[in-house]
Tab-separated table of C-alpha atoms (C1' of nucleotides) in Angstrom:
chain	number	residue	atom	x	y	z
O	65	MET	CA	109.315	116.909	141.817
O	66	SER	CA	106.058	116.737	139.950
O	67	LEU	CA	104.341	117.260	136.685
O	68	GLY	CA	104.987	120.898	137.386
O	69	THR	CA	108.685	120.344	137.502
O	70	PHE	CA	109.176	119.260	133.920
O	71	LEU	CA	110.011	122.791	133.025
O	72	ALA	CA	113.542	121.774	133.763
O	73	VAL	CA	116.722	123.468	132.757
O	74	THR	CA	117.731	123.603	129.152
O	75	ARG	CA	120.886	121.554	129.220
O	76	ALA	CA	123.877	122.864	127.325
O	77	PRO	CA	124.965	120.297	124.717
O	78	ARG	CA	128.492	121.612	124.980
O	79	ALA	CA	129.817	124.941	126.063
O	80	GLY	CA	131.614	127.406	123.859
O	81	VAL	CA	132.132	126.352	120.309
O	82	GLY	CA	129.742	127.553	117.672
O	83	ARG	CA	127.122	130.241	117.578
O	84	PRO	CA	125.448	130.587	120.981
O	85	VAL	CA	121.825	129.711	121.361
O	86	ALA	CA	119.335	132.510	120.977
O	87	THR	CA	116.785	131.293	123.506
O	88	THR	CA	115.726	128.458	125.809
O	89	HIS	CA	112.727	126.171	126.105
O	90	GLU	CA	111.606	128.173	129.104
O	91	GLU	CA	111.716	131.510	127.318
O	92	ILE	CA	109.604	130.161	124.492
O	93	GLU	CA	107.217	128.557	126.937
O	94	ASP	CA	106.806	131.791	128.864
O	95	ALA	CA	106.210	133.781	125.715
O	96	ALA	CA	103.702	131.199	124.557
O	97	PHE	CA	101.747	131.118	127.802
O	98	ARG	CA	101.616	134.875	127.795
O	99	LEU	CA	99.928	134.843	124.391
O	100	PHE	CA	97.766	131.828	125.152
O	101	GLY	CA	96.441	133.712	128.148
O	102	GLU	CA	95.566	136.687	125.989
O	103	HIS	CA	94.119	135.109	122.865
O	104	GLY	CA	93.696	131.445	123.673
O	105	PHE	CA	95.655	128.529	122.286
O	106	GLN	CA	94.079	128.175	118.870
O	107	SER	CA	94.143	131.836	118.008
O	108	THR	CA	97.802	132.167	118.869
O	109	THR	CA	99.935	131.464	115.830
O	110	VAL	CA	103.377	129.949	116.010
O	111	GLU	CA	104.608	133.008	114.202
O	112	ALA	CA	103.325	135.217	117.021
O	113	ILE	CA	104.974	133.066	119.664
O	114	ALA	CA	108.277	133.214	117.854
O	115	ALA	CA	108.005	136.975	117.569
O	116	GLU	CA	107.138	137.293	121.266
O	117	ALA	CA	110.164	135.180	122.129
O	118	GLY	CA	112.310	137.250	119.798
O	119	ILE	CA	113.320	134.364	117.569
O	120	GLY	CA	112.515	133.098	114.099
O	121	ARG	CA	109.611	130.772	113.421
O	122	ARG	CA	112.000	128.202	112.064
O	123	THR	CA	114.060	128.288	115.215
O	124	LEU	CA	111.045	127.688	117.428
O	125	PHE	CA	110.444	124.401	115.651
O	126	ARG	CA	113.938	123.302	116.607
O	127	TYR	CA	113.046	123.651	120.278
O	128	PHE	CA	109.560	122.173	120.073
O	129	ASP	CA	108.449	119.584	117.568
O	130	SER	CA	105.032	121.121	117.341
O	131	LYS	CA	102.873	123.892	118.727
O	132	ASN	CA	101.063	121.238	120.748
O	133	ASP	CA	104.285	120.295	122.484
O	134	ILE	CA	104.855	123.730	123.961
O	135	PRO	CA	102.426	123.524	126.893
O	136	TRP	CA	103.930	120.198	127.948
O	137	GLY	CA	107.351	121.693	128.333
O	138	ARG	CA	110.021	119.063	128.808
O	139	PHE	CA	107.867	116.241	129.974
O	140	ASP	CA	110.305	113.549	128.914
O	141	GLU	CA	112.730	114.667	131.580
O	142	SER	CA	110.171	114.259	134.304
O	143	LEU	CA	109.545	110.706	133.133
O	144	VAL	CA	113.106	109.830	134.005
O	145	HIS	CA	112.349	110.969	137.505
O	146	PHE	CA	109.091	109.038	137.605
O	147	ARG	CA	110.940	105.876	136.660
O	148	ALA	CA	113.384	106.493	139.490
O	149	ILE	CA	110.606	107.058	141.991
O	150	LEU	CA	109.055	103.703	141.193
O	151	GLN	CA	112.323	101.851	141.228
O	152	GLU	CA	113.146	103.178	144.650
O	153	SER	CA	109.941	101.896	146.164
O	154	PRO	CA	110.564	99.268	148.867
O	155	ALA	CA	110.245	95.692	147.683
O	156	ASP	CA	108.040	94.673	150.597
O	157	LEU	CA	105.392	97.190	149.617
O	158	GLY	CA	102.389	95.741	147.827
O	159	LEU	CA	102.241	96.335	144.096
O	160	ARG	CA	99.164	98.503	144.229
O	161	GLU	CA	100.562	100.600	147.045
O	162	ALA	CA	103.888	100.972	145.297
O	163	VAL	CA	102.289	102.239	142.127
O	164	HIS	CA	99.834	104.463	143.931
O	165	ARG	CA	102.504	106.066	146.088
O	166	GLY	CA	104.661	106.558	143.050
O	167	VAL	CA	101.851	108.399	141.312
O	168	LEU	CA	101.251	110.511	144.406
O	169	GLN	CA	104.902	111.403	144.667
O	170	PHE	CA	105.069	112.244	140.983
O	171	ASN	CA	102.222	114.686	141.435
O	172	ASP	CA	103.408	116.107	144.707
O	173	PHE	CA	104.653	119.616	144.264
O	174	GLY	CA	104.882	122.440	146.702
O	175	PRO	CA	102.117	125.030	147.011
O	176	GLU	CA	104.349	127.544	145.287
O	177	ALA	CA	104.405	125.544	142.066
O	178	ALA	CA	100.677	124.849	142.140
O	179	PRO	CA	99.390	127.978	140.343
O	180	GLN	CA	101.739	127.467	137.410
O	181	HIS	CA	100.902	123.783	137.295
O	182	ARG	CA	97.201	124.570	137.376
O	183	ARG	CA	97.500	126.973	134.485
O	184	ARG	CA	99.382	124.428	132.456
O	185	MET	CA	97.048	121.523	133.086
O	186	GLY	CA	94.019	123.747	132.797
O	187	LEU	CA	95.110	124.814	129.360
O	188	ILE	CA	95.837	121.255	128.292
O	189	LEU	CA	92.626	119.744	129.586
O	190	SER	CA	90.405	122.505	128.242
O	191	THR	CA	91.838	122.658	124.727
O	192	PRO	CA	90.653	119.847	122.453
O	193	ALA	CA	93.761	119.913	120.289
O	194	LEU	CA	95.950	119.615	123.374
O	195	GLN	CA	93.821	116.923	124.945
O	196	ALA	CA	94.241	114.944	121.791
O	197	HIS	CA	97.956	115.492	121.550
O	198	SER	CA	98.413	114.552	125.178
O	199	VAL	CA	97.719	110.877	124.658
O	200	LEU	CA	101.158	110.567	123.151
O	201	ARG	CA	102.628	111.895	126.393
O	202	TYR	CA	100.309	109.764	128.458
O	203	ALA	CA	101.425	106.696	126.536
O	204	GLN	CA	104.992	107.265	127.679
O	205	TRP	CA	103.823	107.757	131.232
O	206	ARG	CA	101.772	104.560	131.099
O	207	GLY	CA	104.782	102.811	129.673
O	208	VAL	CA	106.814	103.661	132.749
O	209	ILE	CA	104.188	102.070	134.963
O	210	ALA	CA	103.787	99.047	132.720
O	211	GLU	CA	107.523	98.430	132.798
O	212	PHE	CA	107.584	98.675	136.555
O	213	VAL	CA	104.671	96.287	136.980
O	214	ALA	CA	106.111	93.877	134.453
O	215	ALA	CA	109.488	93.862	136.191
O	216	ARG	CA	107.988	93.248	139.601
O	217	GLU	CA	105.640	90.514	138.465
O	218	GLY	CA	107.982	88.785	136.061
O	219	LEU	CA	105.837	89.631	133.055
O	220	ALA	CA	106.398	91.294	129.717
O	221	ALA	CA	105.559	94.982	129.456
O	222	GLY	CA	103.049	94.129	126.748
O	223	ASP	CA	101.134	91.611	128.844
O	224	LEU	CA	97.597	92.348	129.842
O	225	LEU	CA	98.138	93.161	133.514
O	226	PRO	CA	100.961	95.707	133.150
O	227	VAL	CA	99.100	97.426	130.352
O	228	THR	CA	95.874	97.449	132.326
O	229	VAL	CA	97.547	98.875	135.412
O	230	GLY	CA	99.134	101.570	133.274
O	231	HIS	CA	95.853	102.521	131.709
O	232	THR	CA	94.030	102.408	135.023
O	233	SER	CA	96.593	104.561	136.794
O	234	LEU	CA	96.194	107.132	134.081
O	235	ALA	CA	92.423	106.862	134.403
O	236	LEU	CA	92.659	107.660	138.100
O	237	ALA	CA	95.067	110.506	137.558
O	238	LEU	CA	92.947	112.114	134.870
O	239	SER	CA	89.809	111.772	136.947
O	240	ALA	CA	91.522	113.516	139.829
O	241	TYR	CA	92.960	116.211	137.581
O	242	GLU	CA	89.633	116.992	135.959
O	243	PHE	CA	87.956	117.411	139.299
O	244	TRP	CA	90.882	119.385	140.662
O	245	LEU	CA	90.742	121.834	137.793
O	246	ALA	CA	87.009	122.262	138.181
O	247	HIS	CA	87.288	123.063	141.885
O	248	ASP	CA	89.645	125.770	143.023
O	249	ASP	CA	89.813	124.612	146.599
O	250	ALA	CA	90.447	120.946	145.882
O	251	ASP	CA	93.615	119.119	146.855
O	252	LEU	CA	95.093	117.008	144.090
O	253	LEU	CA	96.764	114.352	146.214
O	254	GLN	CA	93.645	113.909	148.260
O	255	LEU	CA	91.641	113.525	145.063
O	256	LEU	CA	94.025	110.852	143.841
O	257	ASP	CA	93.386	108.970	147.071
O	258	GLN	CA	89.663	109.469	146.805
O	259	ALA	CA	89.575	108.301	143.202
O	260	MET	CA	91.487	105.178	144.154
O	261	ALA	CA	89.181	104.514	147.091
O	262	GLY	CA	86.111	105.069	144.958
O	263	LEU	CA	87.345	102.714	142.286
O	264	ARG	CA	88.192	100.008	144.794
O	265	SER	CA	84.764	100.057	146.319
O	266	TYR	CA	83.200	100.184	142.842
O	267	LEU	CA	85.092	97.067	141.820
O	268	ALA	CA	84.804	95.212	145.127
V	115	MET	CA	75.690	96.199	117.518
V	116	SER	CA	79.263	97.089	118.239
V	117	LEU	CA	82.045	99.467	117.516
V	118	GLY	CA	82.076	97.839	114.123
V	119	THR	CA	78.515	98.833	113.475
V	120	PHE	CA	78.978	102.572	113.467
V	121	LEU	CA	79.343	102.477	109.732
V	122	ALA	CA	75.628	103.030	109.666
V	123	VAL	CA	73.463	104.198	106.834
V	124	THR	CA	73.747	107.720	105.568
V	125	ARG	CA	70.319	109.068	106.412
V	126	ALA	CA	68.541	111.174	103.821
V	127	PRO	CA	67.665	114.592	105.282
V	128	ARG	CA	64.709	114.828	102.907
V	129	ALA	CA	64.037	113.105	99.642
V	130	GLY	CA	63.860	114.795	96.308
V	131	VAL	CA	64.304	118.495	96.316
V	132	GLY	CA	67.630	119.935	95.315
V	133	ARG	CA	70.669	118.434	93.725
V	134	PRO	CA	71.107	114.808	94.798
V	135	VAL	CA	74.094	113.839	96.884
V	136	ALA	CA	77.152	112.668	95.039
V	137	THR	CA	78.344	110.103	97.572
V	138	THR	CA	77.866	108.635	101.043
V	139	HIS	CA	79.960	108.377	104.185
V	140	GLU	CA	80.461	104.703	103.419
V	141	GLU	CA	81.763	105.294	99.905
V	142	ILE	CA	84.296	107.785	101.168
V	143	GLU	CA	85.278	105.486	103.991
V	144	ASP	CA	85.793	102.575	101.616
V	145	ALA	CA	87.851	104.667	99.253
V	146	ALA	CA	89.920	105.941	102.156
V	147	PHE	CA	90.609	102.512	103.627
V	148	ARG	CA	91.630	101.275	100.208
V	149	LEU	CA	94.287	103.981	99.998
V	150	PHE	CA	95.293	103.729	103.654
V	151	GLY	CA	95.971	100.053	103.059
V	152	GLU	CA	98.195	100.853	100.114
V	153	HIS	CA	100.165	103.867	101.290
V	154	GLY	CA	99.413	104.221	104.977
V	155	PHE	CA	97.382	106.908	106.687
V	156	GLN	CA	99.864	109.752	106.719
V	157	SER	CA	100.960	109.377	103.135
V	158	THR	CA	97.417	109.378	101.830
V	159	THR	CA	96.298	112.914	101.065
V	160	VAL	CA	92.726	114.068	101.387
V	161	GLU	CA	92.930	115.032	97.746
V	162	ALA	CA	93.702	111.445	96.810
V	163	ILE	CA	90.812	110.116	98.880
V	164	ALA	CA	88.428	112.545	97.245
V	165	ALA	CA	89.663	111.508	93.824
V	166	GLU	CA	89.311	107.825	94.687
V	167	ALA	CA	85.757	108.457	95.851
V	168	GLY	CA	85.068	110.452	92.714
V	169	ILE	CA	84.178	113.669	94.487
V	170	GLY	CA	85.762	117.047	95.097
V	171	ARG	CA	88.088	117.715	97.993
V	172	ARG	CA	85.724	120.369	99.264
V	173	THR	CA	82.825	117.958	99.264
V	174	LEU	CA	84.719	115.397	101.304
V	175	PHE	CA	85.093	117.932	104.073
V	176	ARG	CA	81.316	118.285	104.180
V	177	TYR	CA	81.004	114.608	105.013
V	178	PHE	CA	83.892	114.394	107.464
V	179	ASP	CA	85.123	117.245	109.606
V	180	SER	CA	88.692	116.113	109.243
V	181	LYS	CA	90.854	113.410	107.742
V	182	ASN	CA	91.208	111.981	111.244
V	183	ASP	CA	87.469	111.484	111.465
V	184	ILE	CA	87.278	109.179	108.475
V	185	PRO	CA	88.499	105.964	110.155
V	186	TRP	CA	85.984	106.429	112.949
V	187	GLY	CA	83.084	106.446	110.571
V	188	ARG	CA	79.838	107.492	112.217
V	189	PHE	CA	80.760	106.786	115.785
V	190	ASP	CA	78.232	109.209	117.206
V	191	GLU	CA	75.415	106.992	116.016
V	192	SER	CA	76.789	103.998	117.855
V	193	LEU	CA	76.895	106.052	121.028
V	194	VAL	CA	73.143	106.400	120.898
V	195	HIS	CA	72.968	102.638	120.909
V	196	PHE	CA	75.448	102.368	123.763
V	197	ARG	CA	73.307	104.684	125.833
V	198	ALA	CA	70.294	102.489	125.138
V	199	ILE	CA	72.165	99.337	126.096
V	200	LEU	CA	73.031	100.762	129.487
V	201	GLN	CA	69.576	102.112	130.140
V	202	GLU	CA	68.031	98.741	129.435
V	203	SER	CA	70.160	96.992	132.011
V	204	PRO	CA	68.085	95.492	134.835
V	205	ALA	CA	67.897	97.639	137.947
V	206	ASP	CA	68.711	94.767	140.274
V	207	LEU	CA	72.060	94.227	138.610
V	208	GLY	CA	75.036	95.588	140.503
V	209	LEU	CA	76.539	98.802	139.139
V	210	ARG	CA	79.821	97.243	138.183
V	211	GLU	CA	78.139	94.329	136.460
V	212	ALA	CA	75.747	96.615	134.633
V	213	VAL	CA	78.557	98.747	133.245
V	214	HIS	CA	80.752	95.784	132.432
V	215	ARG	CA	77.993	93.942	130.593
V	216	GLY	CA	77.120	97.106	128.740
V	217	VAL	CA	80.703	97.425	127.560
V	218	LEU	CA	80.751	93.774	126.537
V	219	GLN	CA	77.543	94.124	124.591
V	220	PHE	CA	78.785	97.277	122.906
V	221	ASN	CA	81.824	95.396	121.701
V	222	ASP	CA	80.028	92.227	120.782
V	223	PHE	CA	79.877	91.810	117.051
V	224	GLY	CA	79.569	88.733	114.970
V	225	PRO	CA	82.613	86.964	113.545
V	226	GLU	CA	81.735	88.286	110.105
V	227	ALA	CA	82.233	91.893	111.192
V	228	ALA	CA	85.444	91.138	113.053
V	229	PRO	CA	87.962	91.483	110.189
V	230	GLN	CA	86.646	94.904	109.201
V	231	HIS	CA	86.564	95.971	112.827
V	232	ARG	CA	90.092	94.750	113.323
V	233	ARG	CA	91.347	96.698	110.345
V	234	ARG	CA	89.675	99.836	111.602
V	235	MET	CA	90.900	99.610	115.167
V	236	GLY	CA	94.307	98.433	114.052
V	237	LEU	CA	94.691	101.516	111.913
V	238	ILE	CA	93.522	103.802	114.691
V	239	LEU	CA	95.680	102.313	117.414
V	240	SER	CA	98.807	102.121	115.288
V	241	THR	CA	98.685	105.637	113.867
V	242	PRO	CA	99.840	108.332	116.283
V	243	ALA	CA	97.715	111.045	114.719
V	244	LEU	CA	94.632	108.856	114.995
V	245	GLN	CA	95.425	107.747	118.524
V	246	ALA	CA	95.591	111.375	119.468
V	247	HIS	CA	92.409	112.325	117.707
V	248	SER	CA	90.572	109.403	119.264
V	249	VAL	CA	90.515	110.867	122.746
V	250	LEU	CA	87.802	113.201	121.575
V	251	ARG	CA	85.699	110.179	120.641
V	252	TYR	CA	86.639	108.393	123.824
V	253	ALA	CA	85.510	111.396	125.818
V	254	GLN	CA	82.008	111.043	124.405
V	255	TRP	CA	82.025	107.335	125.167
V	256	ARG	CA	83.174	107.988	128.735
V	257	GLY	CA	80.460	110.585	129.034
V	258	VAL	CA	77.806	107.982	128.296
V	259	ILE	CA	79.107	105.818	131.121
V	260	ALA	CA	79.471	108.736	133.510
V	261	GLU	CA	75.882	109.777	132.878
V	262	PHE	CA	74.667	106.264	133.494
V	263	VAL	CA	76.613	105.920	136.739
V	264	ALA	CA	75.525	109.355	137.895
V	265	ALA	CA	71.875	108.585	137.213
V	266	ARG	CA	71.991	105.283	139.041
V	267	GLU	CA	73.846	106.633	142.057
V	268	GLY	CA	72.062	109.947	142.309
V	269	LEU	CA	75.210	111.921	141.543
V	270	ALA	CA	76.179	114.592	139.057
V	271	ALA	CA	77.942	113.457	135.881
V	272	GLY	CA	80.907	115.591	136.859
V	273	ASP	CA	81.357	114.019	140.275
V	274	LEU	CA	84.435	112.007	140.994
V	275	LEU	CA	82.957	108.511	140.911
V	276	PRO	CA	81.108	108.718	137.587
V	277	VAL	CA	84.130	110.300	135.960
V	278	THR	CA	86.440	107.698	137.458
V	279	VAL	CA	84.258	104.809	136.315
V	280	GLY	CA	84.147	106.290	132.834
V	281	HIS	CA	87.900	106.637	132.666
V	282	THR	CA	88.455	103.193	134.123
V	283	SER	CA	86.053	101.504	131.746
V	284	LEU	CA	87.931	103.078	128.890
V	285	ALA	CA	91.199	101.953	130.428
V	286	LEU	CA	89.980	98.372	130.480
V	287	ALA	CA	88.637	98.542	126.951
V	288	LEU	CA	91.841	99.992	125.556
V	289	SER	CA	93.948	97.418	127.364
V	290	ALA	CA	91.861	94.656	125.872
V	291	TYR	CA	91.929	96.184	122.414
V	292	GLU	CA	95.689	96.621	122.399
V	293	PHE	CA	96.231	93.013	123.330
V	294	TRP	CA	93.576	91.843	120.907
V	295	LEU	CA	95.231	93.671	118.037
V	296	ALA	CA	98.626	92.254	118.930
V	297	HIS	CA	97.359	88.697	118.970
V	298	ASP	CA	95.479	87.355	115.981
V	299	ASP	CA	93.885	84.491	117.838
V	300	ALA	CA	92.658	86.469	120.822
V	301	ASP	CA	89.004	86.933	121.685
V	302	LEU	CA	88.050	90.503	122.504
V	303	LEU	CA	85.187	89.799	124.894
V	304	GLN	CA	87.268	87.308	126.790
V	305	LEU	CA	90.041	89.873	127.047
V	306	LEU	CA	87.629	92.426	128.440
V	307	ASP	CA	86.693	89.912	131.133
V	308	GLN	CA	90.314	89.103	131.814
V	309	ALA	CA	91.280	92.729	132.076
V	310	MET	CA	88.477	93.325	134.548
V	311	ALA	CA	89.459	90.284	136.575
V	312	GLY	CA	93.103	91.311	136.567
V	313	LEU	CA	92.274	94.799	137.711
V	314	ARG	CA	90.027	93.587	140.490
V	315	SER	CA	92.685	91.339	141.906
V	316	TYR	CA	95.268	94.086	141.494
V	317	LEU	CA	93.126	96.474	143.503
V	318	ALA	CA	91.864	93.982	146.064
J	64	DA	C1'	59.674	126.323	80.517
J	65	DC	C1'	60.892	128.456	84.873
J	66	DA	C1'	61.431	129.331	89.696
J	67	DT	C1'	63.051	126.946	93.729
J	68	DT	C1'	66.013	124.229	96.402
J	69	DA	C1'	70.110	122.038	97.890
J	70	DA	C1'	74.473	119.805	97.042
J	71	DT	C1'	78.773	120.229	94.508
J	72	DG	C1'	83.330	121.681	93.762
J	73	DG	C1'	86.582	125.219	92.257
J	74	DC	C1'	89.402	129.167	94.052
J	75	DA	C1'	91.968	131.456	97.273
J	76	DC	C1'	93.548	131.887	101.787
J	77	DT	C1'	95.520	130.723	106.572
J	78	DC	C1'	98.270	127.986	109.419
J	79	DG	C1'	101.284	124.121	110.966
J	80	DG	C1'	105.279	121.727	109.733
J	81	DG	C1'	109.766	120.649	107.414
J	82	DG	C1'	113.869	120.591	103.926
J	83	DC	C1'	117.482	123.354	102.442
J	84	DC	C1'	121.125	126.540	102.932
J	85	DA	C1'	123.445	130.956	103.372
J	86	DA	C1'	124.470	134.041	107.061
J	87	DA	C1'	125.610	134.971	111.893
J	88	DA	C1'	128.253	134.536	115.978
J	89	DG	C1'	130.796	132.471	118.772
J	90	DT	C1'	135.793	129.639	119.970
J	91	DC	C1'	140.381	128.249	119.021
J	92	DG	C1'	144.926	127.940	117.032
J	93	DA	C1'	148.628	130.401	114.605
K	190	DT	C1'	144.776	140.114	115.352
K	191	DC	C1'	143.332	137.211	111.681
K	192	DG	C1'	141.422	133.465	109.709
K	193	DA	C1'	139.557	128.591	110.170
K	194	DC	C1'	136.209	126.006	112.284
K	195	DT	C1'	131.919	124.958	114.515
K	196	DT	C1'	127.202	125.353	115.570
K	197	DT	C1'	122.946	127.805	115.647
K	198	DT	C1'	119.995	130.815	113.460
K	199	DG	C1'	116.361	132.171	110.445
K	200	DG	C1'	114.900	133.225	105.813
K	201	DC	C1'	112.834	131.024	101.717
K	202	DC	C1'	109.932	127.888	99.684
K	203	DC	C1'	107.229	123.971	99.618
K	204	DC	C1'	103.322	120.701	101.131
K	205	DG	C1'	99.004	119.359	103.209
K	206	DA	C1'	94.887	120.151	106.229
K	207	DG	C1'	91.084	122.898	106.805
K	208	DT	C1'	87.691	126.922	105.712
K	209	DG	C1'	84.911	130.832	103.654
K	210	DC	C1'	82.913	132.204	99.516
K	211	DC	C1'	80.217	131.517	95.575
K	212	DA	C1'	79.069	130.187	90.910
K	213	DT	C1'	77.466	125.895	88.963
K	214	DT	C1'	74.765	121.802	88.707
K	215	DA	C1'	70.877	118.848	89.032
K	216	DA	C1'	67.099	117.624	90.932
K	217	DT	C1'	61.696	118.935	92.204
K	218	DG	C1'	57.404	121.408	91.795
K	219	DT	C1'	54.332	124.737	89.353
DNA sequence: ACATTAATGGCACTCGGGGCCAAAAGTCGA
DNA sequence: TCGACTTTTGGCCCCGAGTGCCATTAATGT
């Protein structure tokens, strides 16, 4: 499981009754990425994406709250998994190690998922509008870490340390991602380790 | 000088020739904050801001690229100052200390500027659209730090360490700001120190 | 007075987003 | 098989941000 895995399955709310759905999140996402690849994110209109997916514009907005949300897929579902990863970490593990390993595991995906994941993150991190929108996703992700730290240290999730650890973990992840995207041959997990090591020696 | 100081003076490109300007960045900003305070950011239309400032909608967009840019004022000018602060730091100072003190100095403003600064940052950090937009500003700020670190360590600004230090410095600043805004009696500079101390012990 | 210069602001357009609602397309019970 | 019910679809219309175009305005300099 990884960031690349949040293109999960569109769950059926209930089977049978009512008009059947016309599409799925994945179909829209695929159609969108196809057009983004051709014309870029900005130049691709929502109307065009809807047409490519064979649905109405209005319907698209029922699957995704905004155009900016499309590249992120169903990120919220992967957060549930992230929370689980952290909670399962052994209690005797140091806090820093627990968080770090959790982040590594969250970003550990097989080599087969890597190209798709690279395309997704490359698009996000190279498009200003998406970079901007992403902070809202990042905030949720940081929240998961803050909650974990708070729980383990007997603090409130709004206290300075949990918040700082959340922000810092994101800082490390983004640093690694930026470098990873700039270098084809780089290994993401290794970069996460390197970033952590670099920061520790910087702060020591 | 501080984040609060980027409401600098609107410089005259040349005196005299041509139709005189109808307003300044500051006038628009004041008008905007007046309306934001009354109706909130989202519910205040650009049209209303222009009217409040006594100018045309079209003219407002010549002063600010977007509605989201208004609360930030003239941040780019304060970045010039930030760059200078870092460059003036003594060479015998450790890297971490140099960066940390630079950040402190950048955020050091007199008690008289604090209320205005609080209002500004409070608006930004409590409005999703502004939070999102802010990453573009943050990226510039991080860039200043990355350049400084790169120069001092003989690295490229895109290398992992400079980027990581930039991201981490922002992480610390945002953590401090969030807490500061949530607690009326808190001292921002002290919080920056605390966040740094907390992170160091977390990573030790 | 008149040419020059530069900012203003109106108009019209595109695009993202959302409220409203009739039509579509299924299932289920009689 | 027919109708009632349920749920999604997607068309229509609106709003607000942002932009290109350009005539107008208001200053300076000759």
